[in-house]
Coordinates of C-alpha atoms in Angstrom, one line a residue:
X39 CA 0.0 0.0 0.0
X40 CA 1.2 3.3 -0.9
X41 CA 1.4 5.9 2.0
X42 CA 1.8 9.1 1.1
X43 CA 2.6 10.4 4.4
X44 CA 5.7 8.4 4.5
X45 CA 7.7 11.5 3.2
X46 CA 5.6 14.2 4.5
X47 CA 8.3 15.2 7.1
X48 CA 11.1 15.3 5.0
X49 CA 10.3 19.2 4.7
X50 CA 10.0 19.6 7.8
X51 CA 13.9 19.8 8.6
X52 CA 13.0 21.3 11.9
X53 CA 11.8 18.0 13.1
X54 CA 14.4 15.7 11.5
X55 CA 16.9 17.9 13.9
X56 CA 14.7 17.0 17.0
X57 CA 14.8 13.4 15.7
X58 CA 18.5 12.7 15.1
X59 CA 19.1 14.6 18.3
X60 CA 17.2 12.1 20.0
X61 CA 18.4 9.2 18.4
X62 CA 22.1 10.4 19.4
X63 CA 20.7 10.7 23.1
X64 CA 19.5 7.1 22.8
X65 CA 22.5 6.2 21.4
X66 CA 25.1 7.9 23.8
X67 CA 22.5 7.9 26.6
X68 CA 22.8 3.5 26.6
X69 CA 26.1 3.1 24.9
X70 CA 28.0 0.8 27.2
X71 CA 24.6 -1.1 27.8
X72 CA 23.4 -1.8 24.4
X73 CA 25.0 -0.2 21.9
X74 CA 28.6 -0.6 22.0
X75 CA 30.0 -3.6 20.1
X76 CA 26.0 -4.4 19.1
X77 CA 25.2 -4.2 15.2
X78 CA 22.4 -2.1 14.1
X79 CA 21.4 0.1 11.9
X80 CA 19.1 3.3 12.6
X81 CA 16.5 4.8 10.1
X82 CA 14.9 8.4 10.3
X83 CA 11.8 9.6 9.3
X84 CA 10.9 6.0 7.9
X85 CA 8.1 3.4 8.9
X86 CA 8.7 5.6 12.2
X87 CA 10.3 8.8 13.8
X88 CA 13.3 6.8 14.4
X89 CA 14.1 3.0 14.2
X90 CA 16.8 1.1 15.9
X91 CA 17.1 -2.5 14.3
X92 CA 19.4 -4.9 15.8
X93 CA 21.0 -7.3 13.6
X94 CA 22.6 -10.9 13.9
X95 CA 25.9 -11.9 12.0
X96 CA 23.9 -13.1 8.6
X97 CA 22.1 -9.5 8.8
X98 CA 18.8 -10.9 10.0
X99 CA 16.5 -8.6 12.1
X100 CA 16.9 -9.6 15.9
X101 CA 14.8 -7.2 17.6
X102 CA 13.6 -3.5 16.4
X103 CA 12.9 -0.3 18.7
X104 CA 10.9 2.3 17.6
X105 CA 10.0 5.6 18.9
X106 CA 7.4 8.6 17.9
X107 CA 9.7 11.3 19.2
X108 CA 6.8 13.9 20.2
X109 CA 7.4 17.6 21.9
X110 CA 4.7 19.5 23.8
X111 CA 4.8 23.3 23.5
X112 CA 3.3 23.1 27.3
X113 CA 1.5 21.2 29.6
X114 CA 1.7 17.2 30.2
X115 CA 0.6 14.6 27.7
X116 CA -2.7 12.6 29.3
X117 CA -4.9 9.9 28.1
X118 CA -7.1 12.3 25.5
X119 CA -7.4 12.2 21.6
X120 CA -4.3 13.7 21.1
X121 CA -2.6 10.8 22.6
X122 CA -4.8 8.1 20.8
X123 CA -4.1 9.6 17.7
X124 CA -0.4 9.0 18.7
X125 CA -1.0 5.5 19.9
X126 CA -2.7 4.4 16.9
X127 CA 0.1 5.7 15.0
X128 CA 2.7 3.7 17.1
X129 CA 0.9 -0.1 16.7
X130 CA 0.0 0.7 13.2
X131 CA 3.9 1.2 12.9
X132 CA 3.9 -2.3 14.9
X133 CA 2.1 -4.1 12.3
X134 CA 4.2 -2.5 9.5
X135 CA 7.0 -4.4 11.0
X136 CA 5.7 -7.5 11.2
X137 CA 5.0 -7.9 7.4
X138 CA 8.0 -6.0 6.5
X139 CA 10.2 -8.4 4.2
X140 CA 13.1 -7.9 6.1
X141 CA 14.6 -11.2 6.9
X142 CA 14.2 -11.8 10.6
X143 CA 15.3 -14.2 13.3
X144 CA 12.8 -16.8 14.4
X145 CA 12.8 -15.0 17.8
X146 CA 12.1 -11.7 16.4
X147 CA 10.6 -8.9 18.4
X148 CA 9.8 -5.1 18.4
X149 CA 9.5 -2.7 21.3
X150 CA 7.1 0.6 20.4
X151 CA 8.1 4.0 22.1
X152 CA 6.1 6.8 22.6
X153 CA 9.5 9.1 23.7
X154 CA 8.8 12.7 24.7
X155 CA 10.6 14.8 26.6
X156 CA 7.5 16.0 28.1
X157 CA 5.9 14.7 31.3
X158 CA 3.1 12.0 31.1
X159 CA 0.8 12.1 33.2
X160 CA -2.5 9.0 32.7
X161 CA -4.8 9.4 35.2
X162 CA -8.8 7.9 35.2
X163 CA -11.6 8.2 37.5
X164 CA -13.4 5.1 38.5
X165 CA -16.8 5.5 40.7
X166 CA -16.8 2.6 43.7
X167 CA -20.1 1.3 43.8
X168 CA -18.7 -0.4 46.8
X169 CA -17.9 3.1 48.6
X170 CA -21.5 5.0 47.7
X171 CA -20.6 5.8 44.4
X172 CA -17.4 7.8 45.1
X173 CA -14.6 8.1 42.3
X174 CA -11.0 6.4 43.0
X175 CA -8.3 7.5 41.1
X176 CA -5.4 5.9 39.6
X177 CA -2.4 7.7 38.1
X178 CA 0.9 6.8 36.5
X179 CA 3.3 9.6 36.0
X180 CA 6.0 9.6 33.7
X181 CA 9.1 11.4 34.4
X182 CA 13.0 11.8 35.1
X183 CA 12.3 10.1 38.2
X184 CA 9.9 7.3 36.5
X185 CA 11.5 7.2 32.6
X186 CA 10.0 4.3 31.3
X187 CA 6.6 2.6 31.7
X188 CA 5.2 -0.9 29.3
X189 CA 1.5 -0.6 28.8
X190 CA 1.8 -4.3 30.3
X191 CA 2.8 -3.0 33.6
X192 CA 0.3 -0.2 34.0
X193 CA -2.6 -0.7 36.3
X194 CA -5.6 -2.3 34.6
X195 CA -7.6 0.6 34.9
X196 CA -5.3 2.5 33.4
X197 CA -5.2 0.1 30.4
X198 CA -9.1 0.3 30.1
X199 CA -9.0 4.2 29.8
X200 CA -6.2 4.1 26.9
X201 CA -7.8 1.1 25.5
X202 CA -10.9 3.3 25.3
X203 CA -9.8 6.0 24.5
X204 CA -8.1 4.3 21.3
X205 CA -11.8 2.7 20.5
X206 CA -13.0 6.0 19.9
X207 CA -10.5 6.8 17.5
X208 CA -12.1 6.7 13.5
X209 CA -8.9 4.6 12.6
X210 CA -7.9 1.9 15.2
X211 CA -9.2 -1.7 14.8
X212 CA -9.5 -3.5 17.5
X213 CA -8.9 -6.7 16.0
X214 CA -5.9 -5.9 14.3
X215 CA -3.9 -3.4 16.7
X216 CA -4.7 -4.5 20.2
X217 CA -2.2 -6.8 20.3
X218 CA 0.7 -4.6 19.1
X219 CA -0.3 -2.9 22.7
X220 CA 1.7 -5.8 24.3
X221 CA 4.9 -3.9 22.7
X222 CA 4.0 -0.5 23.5
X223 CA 6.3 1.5 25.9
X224 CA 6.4 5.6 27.7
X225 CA 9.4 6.8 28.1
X226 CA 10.4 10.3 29.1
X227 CA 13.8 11.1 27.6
X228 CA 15.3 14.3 29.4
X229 CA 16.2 16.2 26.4
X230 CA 15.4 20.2 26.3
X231 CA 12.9 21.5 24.3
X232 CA 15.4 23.9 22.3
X233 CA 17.6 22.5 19.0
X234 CA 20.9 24.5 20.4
X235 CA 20.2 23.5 24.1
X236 CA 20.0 20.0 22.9
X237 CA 23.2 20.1 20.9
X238 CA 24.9 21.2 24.3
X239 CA 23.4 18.0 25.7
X240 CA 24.6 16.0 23.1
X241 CA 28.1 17.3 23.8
X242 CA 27.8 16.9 27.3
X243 CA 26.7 13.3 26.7
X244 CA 29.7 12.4 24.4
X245 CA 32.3 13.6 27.4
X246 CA 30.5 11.6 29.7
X247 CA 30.7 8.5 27.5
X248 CA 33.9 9.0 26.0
X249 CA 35.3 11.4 29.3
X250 CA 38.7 12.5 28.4
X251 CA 38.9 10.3 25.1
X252 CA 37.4 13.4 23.2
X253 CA 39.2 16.8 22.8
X254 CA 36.9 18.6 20.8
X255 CA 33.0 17.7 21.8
X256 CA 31.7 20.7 19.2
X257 CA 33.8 19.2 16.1
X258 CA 32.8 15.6 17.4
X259 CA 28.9 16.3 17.4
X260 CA 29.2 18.0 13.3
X261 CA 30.9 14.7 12.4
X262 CA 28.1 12.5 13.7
X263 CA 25.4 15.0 12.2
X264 CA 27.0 14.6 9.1
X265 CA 26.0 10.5 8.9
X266 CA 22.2 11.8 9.5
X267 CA 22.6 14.0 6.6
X268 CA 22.2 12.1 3.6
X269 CA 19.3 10.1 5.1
X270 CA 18.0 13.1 6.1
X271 CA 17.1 14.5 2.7
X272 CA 16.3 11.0 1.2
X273 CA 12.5 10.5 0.1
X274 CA 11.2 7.2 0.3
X275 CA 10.8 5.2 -2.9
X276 CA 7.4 5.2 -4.5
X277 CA 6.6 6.5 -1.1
X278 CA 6.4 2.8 0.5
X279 CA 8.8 3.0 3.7
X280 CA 10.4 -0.9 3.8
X281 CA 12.4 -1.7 6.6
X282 CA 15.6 -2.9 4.3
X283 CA 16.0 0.2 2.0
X284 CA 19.2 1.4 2.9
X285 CA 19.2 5.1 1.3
X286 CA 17.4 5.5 4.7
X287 CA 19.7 3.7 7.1
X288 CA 22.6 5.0 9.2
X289 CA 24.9 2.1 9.6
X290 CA 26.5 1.1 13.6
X291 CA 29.6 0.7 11.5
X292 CA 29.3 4.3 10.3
X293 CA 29.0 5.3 13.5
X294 CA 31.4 3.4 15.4
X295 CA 33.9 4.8 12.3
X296 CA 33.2 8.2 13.2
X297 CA 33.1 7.8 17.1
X298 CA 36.9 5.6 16.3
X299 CA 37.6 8.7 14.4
X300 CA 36.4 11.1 16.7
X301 CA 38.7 9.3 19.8
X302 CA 42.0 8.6 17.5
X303 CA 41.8 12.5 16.6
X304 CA 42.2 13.2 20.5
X305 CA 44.9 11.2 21.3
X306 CA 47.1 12.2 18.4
X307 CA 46.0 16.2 19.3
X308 CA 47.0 15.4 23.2
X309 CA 50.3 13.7 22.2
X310 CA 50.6 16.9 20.0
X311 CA 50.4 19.5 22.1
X312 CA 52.5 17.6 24.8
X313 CA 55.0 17.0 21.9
X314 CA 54.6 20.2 19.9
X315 CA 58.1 20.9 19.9
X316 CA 60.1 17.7 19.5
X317 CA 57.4 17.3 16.8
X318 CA 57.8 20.2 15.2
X319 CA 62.2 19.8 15.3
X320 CA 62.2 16.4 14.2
X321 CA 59.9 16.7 11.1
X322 CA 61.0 20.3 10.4
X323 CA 58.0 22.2 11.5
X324 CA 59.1 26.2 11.4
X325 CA 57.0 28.3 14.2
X326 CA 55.2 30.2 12.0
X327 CA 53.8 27.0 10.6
X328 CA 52.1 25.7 13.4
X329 CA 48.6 26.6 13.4
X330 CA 48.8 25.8 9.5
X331 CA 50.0 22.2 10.2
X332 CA 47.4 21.6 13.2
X333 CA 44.8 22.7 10.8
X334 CA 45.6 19.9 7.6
X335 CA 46.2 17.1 10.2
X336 CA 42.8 17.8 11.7
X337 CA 41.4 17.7 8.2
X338 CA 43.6 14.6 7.4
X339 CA 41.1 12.6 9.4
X340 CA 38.2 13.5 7.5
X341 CA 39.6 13.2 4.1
X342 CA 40.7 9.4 5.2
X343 CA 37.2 8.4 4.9
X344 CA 36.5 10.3 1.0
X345 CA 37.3 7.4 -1.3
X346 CA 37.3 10.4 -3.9
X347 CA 40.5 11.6 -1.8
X348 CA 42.8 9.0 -3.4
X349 CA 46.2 10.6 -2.4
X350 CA 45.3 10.6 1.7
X351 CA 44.0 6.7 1.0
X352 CA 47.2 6.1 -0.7
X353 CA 49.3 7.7 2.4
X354 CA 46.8 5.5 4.9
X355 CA 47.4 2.2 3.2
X356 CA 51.4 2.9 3.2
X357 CA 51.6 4.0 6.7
X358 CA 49.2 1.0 7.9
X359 CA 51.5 -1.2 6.0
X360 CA 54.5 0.3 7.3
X361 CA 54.2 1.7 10.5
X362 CA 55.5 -1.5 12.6
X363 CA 58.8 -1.8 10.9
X364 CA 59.6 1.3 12.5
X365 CA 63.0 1.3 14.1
X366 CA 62.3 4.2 16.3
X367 CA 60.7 4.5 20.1
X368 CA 59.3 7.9 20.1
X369 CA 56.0 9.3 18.0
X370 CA 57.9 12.2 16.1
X371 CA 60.5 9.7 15.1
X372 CA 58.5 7.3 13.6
X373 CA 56.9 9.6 12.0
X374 CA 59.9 10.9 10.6
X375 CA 60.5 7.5 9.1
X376 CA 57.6 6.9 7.7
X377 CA 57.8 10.2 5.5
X378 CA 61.6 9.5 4.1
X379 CA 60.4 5.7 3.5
X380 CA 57.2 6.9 1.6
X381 CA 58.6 10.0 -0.2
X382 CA 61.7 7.4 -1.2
X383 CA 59.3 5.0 -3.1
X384 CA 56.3 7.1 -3.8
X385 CA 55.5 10.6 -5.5
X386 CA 53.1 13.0 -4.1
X387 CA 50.9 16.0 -5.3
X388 CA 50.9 17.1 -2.2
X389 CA 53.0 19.8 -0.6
X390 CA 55.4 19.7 1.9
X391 CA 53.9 20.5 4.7
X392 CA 50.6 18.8 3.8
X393 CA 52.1 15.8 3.3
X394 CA 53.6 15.9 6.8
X395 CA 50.4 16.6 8.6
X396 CA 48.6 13.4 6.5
X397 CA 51.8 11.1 7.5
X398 CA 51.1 12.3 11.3
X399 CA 47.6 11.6 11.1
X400 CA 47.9 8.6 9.3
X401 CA 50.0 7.6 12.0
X402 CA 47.9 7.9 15.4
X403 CA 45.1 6.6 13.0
X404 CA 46.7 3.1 12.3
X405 CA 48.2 2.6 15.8
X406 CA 45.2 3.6 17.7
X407 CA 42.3 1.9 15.1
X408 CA 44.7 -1.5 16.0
X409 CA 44.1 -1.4 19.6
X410 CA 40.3 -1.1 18.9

């Protein structure tokens, strides 16, 4: 079936920022616990807000998270059409997934977020017959202090009040979506409100992940928003949103490139400005070049992932083919090395100097990406 809506928020670019931001929060926010070392891959805008799909070795689907990232401009979210409207949305999403041809695992599941980072608050009145008629209330609140909530695990007159509330929705079947309610989660995700505010989360997040592995969280944060971009501005085909087209995915391996990236790039910049003098004797960096040289090796990193960049993927392969037969102890002298033994069997087009700063790079980028 075609769904037309599939690509109605592509522009909207306002709301993909609020959606990568908080699939990097997710991400960065359970790192160590799920993320880290898992394979995955993460879709914007497609079948859902945002979709995490975890995969097994032969790239079959293990388990898939999705999450309708919502903002309220005030006030709390509470069991009203609004929300149904949302809910219906979410399990419809549910049984998208389960036809999806996507190869799965036989033990296949999915887990359905409704993530805001606005409070929920369900509440319904019951009257007691037992007590003369009087009304008990029963309340769930969903917060920092109480971040995530199944629908499984709400109190049963809580369920009847969403489930009715859905029931009087012109588009939910009963029949078909009730079940997908099994899968349905609240979660409160304490992100701010503002796009700029939430960057200076984000940053705050990677240095609490990473801590002092990261020198620069600003420049780390542009290179993960520049995975999102492509996906970003990527329509669906024939507007049908499939789980396995993979103009909309954003890889774990991309990622975990740009985070190894992102963490190589600090070590050589420490060792550099502890070094920056032995450095700069022993491969013949003048004073005034400094700031020059500082500014191609931190641009060496990035050009190391542009196959179109074919001299810095030349320089890469020879150094990561070269680097151990180093005779040297010290950084600077190795490095030294490795520039006479490439400039004695190789020509460059690049300059001097910016074929030092590559060498360098190169050089923290092939020792440190082997310890990974």
């Amino acid at each position: 079936m075609v769904d037309k809506s599939v690509n109605a928020g592509v522009t909207a670019q306002q709301g993909f920022a609020l959606q990568r931001n908080m699939a990097l929060f997710v991400i960065l926010d359970n790192f160590k616990d799920k993320f880290e070392g898992a394979k995955y891959f993460v879709s914007l805008e497609h079948l859902e807000d945002i979709v995490f799909c975890f995969l097994n070795d032969h790239g079959h689907a293990v388990k898939a998270e999705t999450y309708q990232s919502k903002k309220k401009a005030n006030g709390s979210w509470r069991i009203n059409k609004s929300l149904a409207e949302i809910i219906v949305k979410i399990l419809k999403t549910g049984k998208s997934l389960e036809s999806d041809p996507h190869p799965k695992c036989p033990n296949y599941d999915h887990t359905l977020y409704f993530s805001t980072n606005s409070t929920v608050e369900l509440e319904t009145k019951v009257k007691n017959s037992s007590k003369g008629g009087s009304s008990e209330t029963f309340s769930e609140n969903i917060n920092e202090l109480n971040s995530e909530v199944e629908f499984n695990a709400l109190d049963e007159k809580l369920k009847e009040a969403i489930k009715k509330s859905l029931n009087q929705y012109d588009q939910f079947d009963e029949e078909i979506l009730s079940e997908e309610l099994n899968n349905l989660r609240f979660l409160f995700v304490n992100l701010t409100r503002v796009n700029k505010e939430q960057e200076n989360q984000l940053k705050g997040k990677l240095d609490e992940v990473f801590t002092n592995k990261i020198n620069d969280p600003k420049a780390a944060l542009e290179s993960l928003f520049k995975i999102f971009k492509t996906v970003e501005l990527t329509y669906n085909q024939k507007n049908i949103a499939r789980l396995s087209d993979k103009s909309k995915q954003v890889c774990s391996q991309d990622i975990n490139k740009a985070i190894d990236i992102i963490t190589t790039k600090s070590k050589a910049f420490d060792y550099w400005r502890e070094q920056k003098s032995a450095i700069s004797k022993k491969i013949g960096i003048k004073p005034f070049e400094k700031e020059t040289f500082e500014m191609k090796f931190t641009l060496a990193f990035e050009l190391f992932k542009s196959k179109d960049e074919t001299e810095h993927q030349k320089i890469l392969s020879f150094v990561k083919l070269n680097y151990q037969t180093c005779s040297s102890y010290a950084e600077e002298d190795c490095v030294d090395e490795l520039i006479e033994k490439f400039l004695y069997s190789n020509s460059s087009n690049l300059d001097k100097d910016t074929l030092k700063a590559t060498v360098y790079a190169a050089y923290f980028e092939s020792i440190y990406k082997t310890e990974h």
